[in-house]
PDB file of C-alpha atoms in Angstrom:
ATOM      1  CA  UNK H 304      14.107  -7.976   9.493  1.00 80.00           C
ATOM      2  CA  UNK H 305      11.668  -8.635  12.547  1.00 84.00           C
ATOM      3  CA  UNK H 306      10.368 -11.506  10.702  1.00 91.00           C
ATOM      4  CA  UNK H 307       6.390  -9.742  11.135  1.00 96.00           C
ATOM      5  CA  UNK H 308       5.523  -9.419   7.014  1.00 96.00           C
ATOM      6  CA  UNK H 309       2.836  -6.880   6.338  1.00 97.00           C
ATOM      7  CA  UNK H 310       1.621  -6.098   2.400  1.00 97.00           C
ATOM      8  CA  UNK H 311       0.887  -4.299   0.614  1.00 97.00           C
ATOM      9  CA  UNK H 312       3.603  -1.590   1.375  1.00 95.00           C
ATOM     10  CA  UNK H 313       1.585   1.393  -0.091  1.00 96.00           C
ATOM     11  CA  UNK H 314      -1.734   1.688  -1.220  1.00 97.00           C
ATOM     12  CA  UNK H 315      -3.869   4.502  -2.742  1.00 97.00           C
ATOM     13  CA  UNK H 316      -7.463   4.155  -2.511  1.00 97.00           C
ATOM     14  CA  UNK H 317     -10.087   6.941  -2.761  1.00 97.00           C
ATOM     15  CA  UNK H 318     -12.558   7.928  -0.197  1.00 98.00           C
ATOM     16  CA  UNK H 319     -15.530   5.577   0.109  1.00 97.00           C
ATOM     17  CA  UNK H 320     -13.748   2.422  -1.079  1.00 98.00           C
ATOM     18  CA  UNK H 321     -12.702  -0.583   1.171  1.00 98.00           C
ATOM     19  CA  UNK H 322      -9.504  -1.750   1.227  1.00 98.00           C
ATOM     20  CA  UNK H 323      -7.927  -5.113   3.404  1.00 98.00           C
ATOM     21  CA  UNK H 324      -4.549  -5.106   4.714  1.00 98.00           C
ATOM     22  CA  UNK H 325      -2.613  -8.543   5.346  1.00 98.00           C
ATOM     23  CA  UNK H 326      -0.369  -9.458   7.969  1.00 98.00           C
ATOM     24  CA  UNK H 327       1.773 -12.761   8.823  1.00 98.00           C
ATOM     25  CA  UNK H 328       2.995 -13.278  11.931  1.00 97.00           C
ATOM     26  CA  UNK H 329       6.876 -14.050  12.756  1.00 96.00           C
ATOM     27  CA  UNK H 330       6.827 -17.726  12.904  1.00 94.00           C
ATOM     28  CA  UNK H 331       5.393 -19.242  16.441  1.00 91.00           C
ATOM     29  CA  UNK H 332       3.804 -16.411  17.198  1.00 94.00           C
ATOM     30  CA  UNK H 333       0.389 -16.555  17.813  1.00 94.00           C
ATOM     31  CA  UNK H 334      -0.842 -13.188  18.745  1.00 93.00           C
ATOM     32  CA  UNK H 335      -1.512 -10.354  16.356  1.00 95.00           C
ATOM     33  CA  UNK H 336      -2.202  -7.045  16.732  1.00 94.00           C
ATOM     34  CA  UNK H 337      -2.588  -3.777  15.033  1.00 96.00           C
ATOM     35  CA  UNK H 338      -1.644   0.267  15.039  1.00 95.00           C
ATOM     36  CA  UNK H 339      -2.685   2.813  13.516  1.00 96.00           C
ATOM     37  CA  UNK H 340       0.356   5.679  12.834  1.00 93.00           C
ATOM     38  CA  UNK H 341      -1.038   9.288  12.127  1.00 90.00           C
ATOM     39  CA  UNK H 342       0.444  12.676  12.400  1.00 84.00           C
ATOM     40  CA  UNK H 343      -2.172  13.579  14.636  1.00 83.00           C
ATOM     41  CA  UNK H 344      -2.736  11.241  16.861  1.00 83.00           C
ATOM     42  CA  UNK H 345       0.250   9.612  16.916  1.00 87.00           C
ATOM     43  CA  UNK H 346       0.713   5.212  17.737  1.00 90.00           C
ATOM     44  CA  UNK H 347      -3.126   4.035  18.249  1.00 92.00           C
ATOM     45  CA  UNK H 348      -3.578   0.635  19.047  1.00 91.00           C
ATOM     46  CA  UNK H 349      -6.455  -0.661  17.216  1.00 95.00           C
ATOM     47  CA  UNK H 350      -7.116  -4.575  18.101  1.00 94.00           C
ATOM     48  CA  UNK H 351      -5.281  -7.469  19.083  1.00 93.00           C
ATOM     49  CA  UNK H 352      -5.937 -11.568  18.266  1.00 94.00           C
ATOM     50  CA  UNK H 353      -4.537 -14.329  19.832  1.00 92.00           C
ATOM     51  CA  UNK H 354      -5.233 -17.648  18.635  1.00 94.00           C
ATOM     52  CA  UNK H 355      -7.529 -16.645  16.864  1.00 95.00           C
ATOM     53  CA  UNK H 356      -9.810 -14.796  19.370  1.00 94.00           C
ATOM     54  CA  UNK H 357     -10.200 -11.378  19.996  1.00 93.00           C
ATOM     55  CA  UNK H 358      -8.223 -10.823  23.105  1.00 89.00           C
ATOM     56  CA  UNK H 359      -8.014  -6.971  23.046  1.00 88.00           C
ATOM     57  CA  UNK H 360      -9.633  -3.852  21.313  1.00 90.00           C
ATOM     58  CA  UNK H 361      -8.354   0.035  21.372  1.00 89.00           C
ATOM     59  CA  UNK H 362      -8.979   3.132  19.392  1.00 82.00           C
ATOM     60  CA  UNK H 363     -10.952   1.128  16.429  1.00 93.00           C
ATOM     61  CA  UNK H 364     -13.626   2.454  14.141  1.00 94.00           C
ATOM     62  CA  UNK H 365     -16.771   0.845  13.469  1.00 95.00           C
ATOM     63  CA  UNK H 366     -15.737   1.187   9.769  1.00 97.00           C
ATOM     64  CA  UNK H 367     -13.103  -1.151  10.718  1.00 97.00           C
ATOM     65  CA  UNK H 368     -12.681  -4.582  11.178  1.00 96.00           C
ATOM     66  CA  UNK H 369     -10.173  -7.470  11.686  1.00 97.00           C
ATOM     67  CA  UNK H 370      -9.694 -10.991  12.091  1.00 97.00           C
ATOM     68  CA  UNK H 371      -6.692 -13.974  12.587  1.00 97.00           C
ATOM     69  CA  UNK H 372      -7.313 -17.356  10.727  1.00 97.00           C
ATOM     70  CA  UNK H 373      -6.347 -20.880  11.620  1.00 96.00           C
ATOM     71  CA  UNK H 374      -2.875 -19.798   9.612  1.00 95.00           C
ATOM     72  CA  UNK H 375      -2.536 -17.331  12.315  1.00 96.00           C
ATOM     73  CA  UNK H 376      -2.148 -14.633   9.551  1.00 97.00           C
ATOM     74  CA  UNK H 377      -4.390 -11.331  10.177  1.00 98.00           C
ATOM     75  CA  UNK H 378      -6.364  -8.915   7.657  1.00 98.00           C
ATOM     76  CA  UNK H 379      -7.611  -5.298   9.155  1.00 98.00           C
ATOM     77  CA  UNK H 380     -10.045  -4.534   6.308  1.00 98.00           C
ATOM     78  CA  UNK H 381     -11.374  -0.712   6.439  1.00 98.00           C
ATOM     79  CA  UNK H 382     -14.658  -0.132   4.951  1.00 97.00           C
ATOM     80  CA  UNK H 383     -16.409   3.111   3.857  1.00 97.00           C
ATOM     81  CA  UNK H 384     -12.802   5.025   3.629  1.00 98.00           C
ATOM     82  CA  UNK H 385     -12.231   9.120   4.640  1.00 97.00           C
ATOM     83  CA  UNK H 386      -9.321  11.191   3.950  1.00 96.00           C
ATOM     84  CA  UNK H 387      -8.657  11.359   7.964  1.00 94.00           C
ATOM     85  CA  UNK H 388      -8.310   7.355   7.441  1.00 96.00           C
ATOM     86  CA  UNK H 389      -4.877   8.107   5.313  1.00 97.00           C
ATOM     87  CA  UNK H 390      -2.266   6.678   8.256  1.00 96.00           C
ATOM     88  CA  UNK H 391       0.898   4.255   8.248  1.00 95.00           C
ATOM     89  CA  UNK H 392      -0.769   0.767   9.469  1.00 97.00           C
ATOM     90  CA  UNK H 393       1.833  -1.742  11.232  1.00 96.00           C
ATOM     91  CA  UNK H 394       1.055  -4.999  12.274  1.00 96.00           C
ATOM     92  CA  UNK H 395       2.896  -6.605  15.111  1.00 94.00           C
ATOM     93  CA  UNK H 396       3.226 -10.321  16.838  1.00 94.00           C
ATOM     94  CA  UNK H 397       4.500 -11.599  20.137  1.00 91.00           C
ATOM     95  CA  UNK H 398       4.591 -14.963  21.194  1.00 89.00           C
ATOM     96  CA  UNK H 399       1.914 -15.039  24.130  1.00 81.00           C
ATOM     97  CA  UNK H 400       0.600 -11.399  23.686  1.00 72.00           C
ATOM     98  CA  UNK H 401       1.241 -10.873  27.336  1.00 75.00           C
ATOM     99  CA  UNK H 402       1.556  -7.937  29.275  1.00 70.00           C
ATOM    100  CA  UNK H 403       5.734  -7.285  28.792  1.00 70.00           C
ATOM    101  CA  UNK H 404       6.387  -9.440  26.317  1.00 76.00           C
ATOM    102  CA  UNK H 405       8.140  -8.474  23.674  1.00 81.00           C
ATOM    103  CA  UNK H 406       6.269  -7.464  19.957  1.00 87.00           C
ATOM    104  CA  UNK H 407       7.748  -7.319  16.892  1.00 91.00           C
ATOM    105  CA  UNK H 408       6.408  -4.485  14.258  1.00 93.00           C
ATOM    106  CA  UNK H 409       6.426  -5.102  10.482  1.00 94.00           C
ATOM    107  CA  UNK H 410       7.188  -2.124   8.231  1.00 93.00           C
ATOM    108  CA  UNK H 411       3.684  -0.955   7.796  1.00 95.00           C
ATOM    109  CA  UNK H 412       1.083  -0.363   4.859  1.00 97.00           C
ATOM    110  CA  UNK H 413       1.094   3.025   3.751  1.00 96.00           C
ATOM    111  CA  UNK H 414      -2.903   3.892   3.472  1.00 97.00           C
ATOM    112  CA  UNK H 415      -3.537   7.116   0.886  1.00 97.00           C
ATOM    113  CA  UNK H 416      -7.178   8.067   0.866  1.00 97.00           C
ATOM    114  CA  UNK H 417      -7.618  10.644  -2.158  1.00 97.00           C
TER     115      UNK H 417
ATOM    116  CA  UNK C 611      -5.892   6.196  32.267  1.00 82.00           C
ATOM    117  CA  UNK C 612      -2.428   4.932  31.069  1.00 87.00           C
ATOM    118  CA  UNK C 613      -0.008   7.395  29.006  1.00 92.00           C
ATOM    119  CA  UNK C 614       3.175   8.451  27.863  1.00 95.00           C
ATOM    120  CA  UNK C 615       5.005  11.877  27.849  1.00 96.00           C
ATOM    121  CA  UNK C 616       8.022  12.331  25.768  1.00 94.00           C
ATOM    122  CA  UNK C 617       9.801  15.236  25.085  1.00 88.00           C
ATOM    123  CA  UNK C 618       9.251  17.613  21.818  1.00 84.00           C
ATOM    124  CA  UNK C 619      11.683  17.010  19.379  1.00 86.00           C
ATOM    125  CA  UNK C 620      13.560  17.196  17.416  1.00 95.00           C
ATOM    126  CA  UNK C 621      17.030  16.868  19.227  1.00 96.00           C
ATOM    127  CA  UNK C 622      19.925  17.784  17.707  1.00 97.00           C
ATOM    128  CA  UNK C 623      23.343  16.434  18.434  1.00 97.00           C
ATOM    129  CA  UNK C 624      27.041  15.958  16.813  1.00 97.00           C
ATOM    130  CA  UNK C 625      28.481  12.858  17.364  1.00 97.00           C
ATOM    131  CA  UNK C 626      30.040  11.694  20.258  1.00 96.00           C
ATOM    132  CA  UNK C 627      27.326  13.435  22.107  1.00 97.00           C
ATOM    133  CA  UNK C 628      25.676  12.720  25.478  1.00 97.00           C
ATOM    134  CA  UNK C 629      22.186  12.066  24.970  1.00 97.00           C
ATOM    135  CA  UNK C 630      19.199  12.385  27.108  1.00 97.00           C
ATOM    136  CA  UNK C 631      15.535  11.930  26.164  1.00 97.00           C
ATOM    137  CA  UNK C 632      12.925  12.343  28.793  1.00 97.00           C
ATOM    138  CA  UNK C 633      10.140   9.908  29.113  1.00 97.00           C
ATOM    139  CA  UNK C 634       7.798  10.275  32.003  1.00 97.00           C
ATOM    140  CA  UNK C 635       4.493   7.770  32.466  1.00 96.00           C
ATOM    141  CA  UNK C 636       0.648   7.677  33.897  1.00 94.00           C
ATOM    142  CA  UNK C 637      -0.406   4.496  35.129  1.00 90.00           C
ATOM    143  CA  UNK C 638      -1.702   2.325  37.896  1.00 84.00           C
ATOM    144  CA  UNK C 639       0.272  -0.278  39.330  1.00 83.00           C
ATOM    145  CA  UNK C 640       3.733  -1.317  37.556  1.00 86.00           C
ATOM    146  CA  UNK C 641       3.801  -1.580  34.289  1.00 90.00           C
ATOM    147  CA  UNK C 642       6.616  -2.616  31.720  1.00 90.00           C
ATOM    148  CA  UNK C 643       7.915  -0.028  30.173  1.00 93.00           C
ATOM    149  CA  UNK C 644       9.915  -0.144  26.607  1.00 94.00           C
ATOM    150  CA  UNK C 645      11.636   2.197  24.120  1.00 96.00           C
ATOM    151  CA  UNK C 646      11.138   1.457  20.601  1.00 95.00           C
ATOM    152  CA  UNK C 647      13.258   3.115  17.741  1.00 96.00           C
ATOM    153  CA  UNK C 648      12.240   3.653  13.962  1.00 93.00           C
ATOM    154  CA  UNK C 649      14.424   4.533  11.252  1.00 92.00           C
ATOM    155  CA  UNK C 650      13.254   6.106   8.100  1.00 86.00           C
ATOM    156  CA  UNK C 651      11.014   3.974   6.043  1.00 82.00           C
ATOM    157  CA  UNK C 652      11.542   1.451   8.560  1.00 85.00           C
ATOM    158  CA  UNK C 653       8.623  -0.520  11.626  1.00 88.00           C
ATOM    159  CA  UNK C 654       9.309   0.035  14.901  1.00 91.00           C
ATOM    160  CA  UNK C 655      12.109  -1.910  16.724  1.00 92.00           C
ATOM    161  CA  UNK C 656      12.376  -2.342  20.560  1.00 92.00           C
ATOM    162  CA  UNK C 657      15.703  -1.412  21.943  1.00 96.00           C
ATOM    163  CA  UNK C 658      14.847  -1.921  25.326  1.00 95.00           C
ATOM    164  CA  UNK C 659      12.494  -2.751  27.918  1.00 92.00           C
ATOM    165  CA  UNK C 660      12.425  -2.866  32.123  1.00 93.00           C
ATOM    166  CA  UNK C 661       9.533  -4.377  33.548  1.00 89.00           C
ATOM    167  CA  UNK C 662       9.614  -3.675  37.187  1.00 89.00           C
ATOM    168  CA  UNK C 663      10.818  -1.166  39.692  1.00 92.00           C
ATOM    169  CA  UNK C 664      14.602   0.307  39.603  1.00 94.00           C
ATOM    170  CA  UNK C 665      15.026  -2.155  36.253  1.00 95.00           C
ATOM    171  CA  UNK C 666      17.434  -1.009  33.766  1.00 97.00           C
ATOM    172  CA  UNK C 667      17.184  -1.609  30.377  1.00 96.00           C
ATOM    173  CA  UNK C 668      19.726  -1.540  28.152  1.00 97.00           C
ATOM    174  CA  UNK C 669      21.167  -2.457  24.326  1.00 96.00           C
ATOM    175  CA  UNK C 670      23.220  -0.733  21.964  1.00 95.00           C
ATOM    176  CA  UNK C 671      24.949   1.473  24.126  1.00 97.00           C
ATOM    177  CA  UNK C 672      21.323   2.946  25.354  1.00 98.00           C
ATOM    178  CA  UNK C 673      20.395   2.470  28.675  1.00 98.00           C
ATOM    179  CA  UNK C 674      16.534   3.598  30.378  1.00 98.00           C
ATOM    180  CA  UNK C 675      16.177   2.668  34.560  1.00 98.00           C
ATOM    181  CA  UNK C 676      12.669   2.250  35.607  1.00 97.00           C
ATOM    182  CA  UNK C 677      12.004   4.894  38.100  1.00 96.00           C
ATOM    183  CA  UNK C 678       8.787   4.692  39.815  1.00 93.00           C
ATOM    184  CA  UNK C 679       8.778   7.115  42.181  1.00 94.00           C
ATOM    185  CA  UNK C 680       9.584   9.463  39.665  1.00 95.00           C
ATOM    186  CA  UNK C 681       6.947   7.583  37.087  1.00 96.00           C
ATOM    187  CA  UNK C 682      10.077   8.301  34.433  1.00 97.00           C
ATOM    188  CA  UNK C 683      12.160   5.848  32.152  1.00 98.00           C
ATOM    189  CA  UNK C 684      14.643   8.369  30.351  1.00 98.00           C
ATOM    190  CA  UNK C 685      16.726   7.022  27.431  1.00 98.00           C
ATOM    191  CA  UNK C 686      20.175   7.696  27.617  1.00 98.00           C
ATOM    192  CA  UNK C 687      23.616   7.233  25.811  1.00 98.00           C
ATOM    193  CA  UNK C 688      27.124   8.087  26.304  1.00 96.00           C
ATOM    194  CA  UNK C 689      28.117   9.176  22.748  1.00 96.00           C
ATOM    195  CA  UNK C 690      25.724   8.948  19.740  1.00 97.00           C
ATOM    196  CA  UNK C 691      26.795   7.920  16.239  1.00 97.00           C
ATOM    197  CA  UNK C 692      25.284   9.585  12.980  1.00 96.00           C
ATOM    198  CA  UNK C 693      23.114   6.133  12.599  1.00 95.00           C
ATOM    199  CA  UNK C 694      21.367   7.070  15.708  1.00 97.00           C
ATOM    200  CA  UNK C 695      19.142   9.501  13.952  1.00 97.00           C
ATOM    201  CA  UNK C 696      15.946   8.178  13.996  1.00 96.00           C
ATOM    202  CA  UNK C 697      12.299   7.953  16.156  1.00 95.00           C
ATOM    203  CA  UNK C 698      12.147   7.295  19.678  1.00 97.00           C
ATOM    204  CA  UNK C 699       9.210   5.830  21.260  1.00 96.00           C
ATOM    205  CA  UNK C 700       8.695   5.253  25.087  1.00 96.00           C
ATOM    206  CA  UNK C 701       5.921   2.971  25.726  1.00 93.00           C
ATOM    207  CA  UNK C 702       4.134   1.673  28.167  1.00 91.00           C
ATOM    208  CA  UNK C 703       2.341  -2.144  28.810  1.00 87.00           C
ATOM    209  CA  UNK C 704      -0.455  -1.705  31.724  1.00 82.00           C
ATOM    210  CA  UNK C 705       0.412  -4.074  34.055  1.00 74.00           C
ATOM    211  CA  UNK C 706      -3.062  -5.603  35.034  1.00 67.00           C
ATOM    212  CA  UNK C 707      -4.602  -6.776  31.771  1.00 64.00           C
ATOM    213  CA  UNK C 708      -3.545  -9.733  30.970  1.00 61.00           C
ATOM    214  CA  UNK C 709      -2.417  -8.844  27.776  1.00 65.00           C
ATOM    215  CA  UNK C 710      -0.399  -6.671  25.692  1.00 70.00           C
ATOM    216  CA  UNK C 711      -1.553  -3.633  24.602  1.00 80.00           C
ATOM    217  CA  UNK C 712       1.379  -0.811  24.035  1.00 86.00           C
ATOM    218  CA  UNK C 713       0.448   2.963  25.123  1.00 89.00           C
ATOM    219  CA  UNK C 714       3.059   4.947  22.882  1.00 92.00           C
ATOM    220  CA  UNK C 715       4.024   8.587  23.758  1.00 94.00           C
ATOM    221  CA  UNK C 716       4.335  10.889  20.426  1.00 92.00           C
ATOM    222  CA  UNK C 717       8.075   9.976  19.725  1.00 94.00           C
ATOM    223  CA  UNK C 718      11.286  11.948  19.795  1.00 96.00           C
ATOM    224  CA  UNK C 719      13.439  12.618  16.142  1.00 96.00           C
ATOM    225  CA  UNK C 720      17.254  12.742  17.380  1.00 97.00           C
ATOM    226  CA  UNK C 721      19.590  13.747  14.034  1.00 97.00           C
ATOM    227  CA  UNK C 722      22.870  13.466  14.895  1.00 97.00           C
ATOM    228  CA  UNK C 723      25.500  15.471  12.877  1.00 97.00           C
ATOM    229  CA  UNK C 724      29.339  14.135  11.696  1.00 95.00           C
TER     230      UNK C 724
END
């Protein structure tokens, strides 16, 4: 158990629809950051919080969108859903969030777009 | 820009196997290099990580040495067990951002046989 807590597990949407996915943080940690897992393009990093703040952004749709409250939990909500948007989603926190550091991965949120 | 070459999988072993998977890297400067496993169902776990020069990482019985004249980290173990079989990630932190933001290569499946 890496401590990083991701729900839900699985979740079937169809195309279209918006959907949030919710992430908490090992405990201390106070960056956040999130992948995207797809059989075609592979691990994507998507965006990364610390704090609170944006510190980092990757691969991420417009569609898409996160943020990290004062809890230091995170939510990647994905708007306006395609069937290309069906992926495994992981979350992952480090301590600092830098460069080296270690990051833990929770066990992801299966996303089904019918 | 920064990325990760692994070698196609998957790799097939019986136990007590030597194992080599090849990992070679793009990237300016020096930066921290990690292998991450996943078993089925299961996030991403870091096994090990070097973060400068002629490094070696090492846990479980797998070892990786930073190479950077040969940009290459290559995972290696003496004799794999049957709870080996899983996903192998090399990744790579760039060194000169400040923060943490993991370039994965596509992954390696090893199944090892009894």
């Amino acid at each position: 158990d890496s401590g990083v807590t991701q729900t839900p597990k699985h979740l079937i949407t169809a195309t279209g629809q918006r959907v949030t996915l919710r992430c908490s943080p090992r405990s201390g940690d106070l960056s956040v950051y999130w992948y995207q897992q797809s059989l075609d393009q592979g691990l994507q990093f998507l965006i990364q919080y610390y704090n609170g703040e944006e510190r980092a952004k990757g691969n991420i749709l417009e569609r898409f969108s996160a943020q990290q409250f004062p809890d230091l939990h995170s939510e990647l909500n994905l708007s306006s859903l395609e069937l290309g948007d069906s992926a495994l989603y992981f979350c992952a926190s480090s301590e600092t969030g830098a460069a080296g550091t270690e990051a833990f991965f929770g066990q992801g949120t299966r996303l089904t777009v019918v | 820009g920064n990325s990760v070459t692994q070698m196609e999988g998957p790799v097939t072993l019986s136990e007590e196997a030597f194992l080599t998977i090849n990992c070679t890297y793009t990237a300016t400067g020096y930066p921290s290099l990690f292998w991450y496993v996943q078993y089925p169902g299961e996030g991403l776990q870091l096994l090990l990580k070097a973060t400068k020069a002629d490094d070696k990482g090492s846990n479980k019985g797998f070892e990786a040495t930073y190479r950077k004249e040969t940009t290459s980290f290559h995972l290696e173990k003496g004799s794999v067990q049957v709870s080996d079989s899983a996903v192998y990630f090399c990744a790579l932190s760039p060194w000169n951002t400040g923060f943490q933001k993991l370039v994965f290569g596509t992954g390696t499946r090893l199944l090892v046989s009894p």
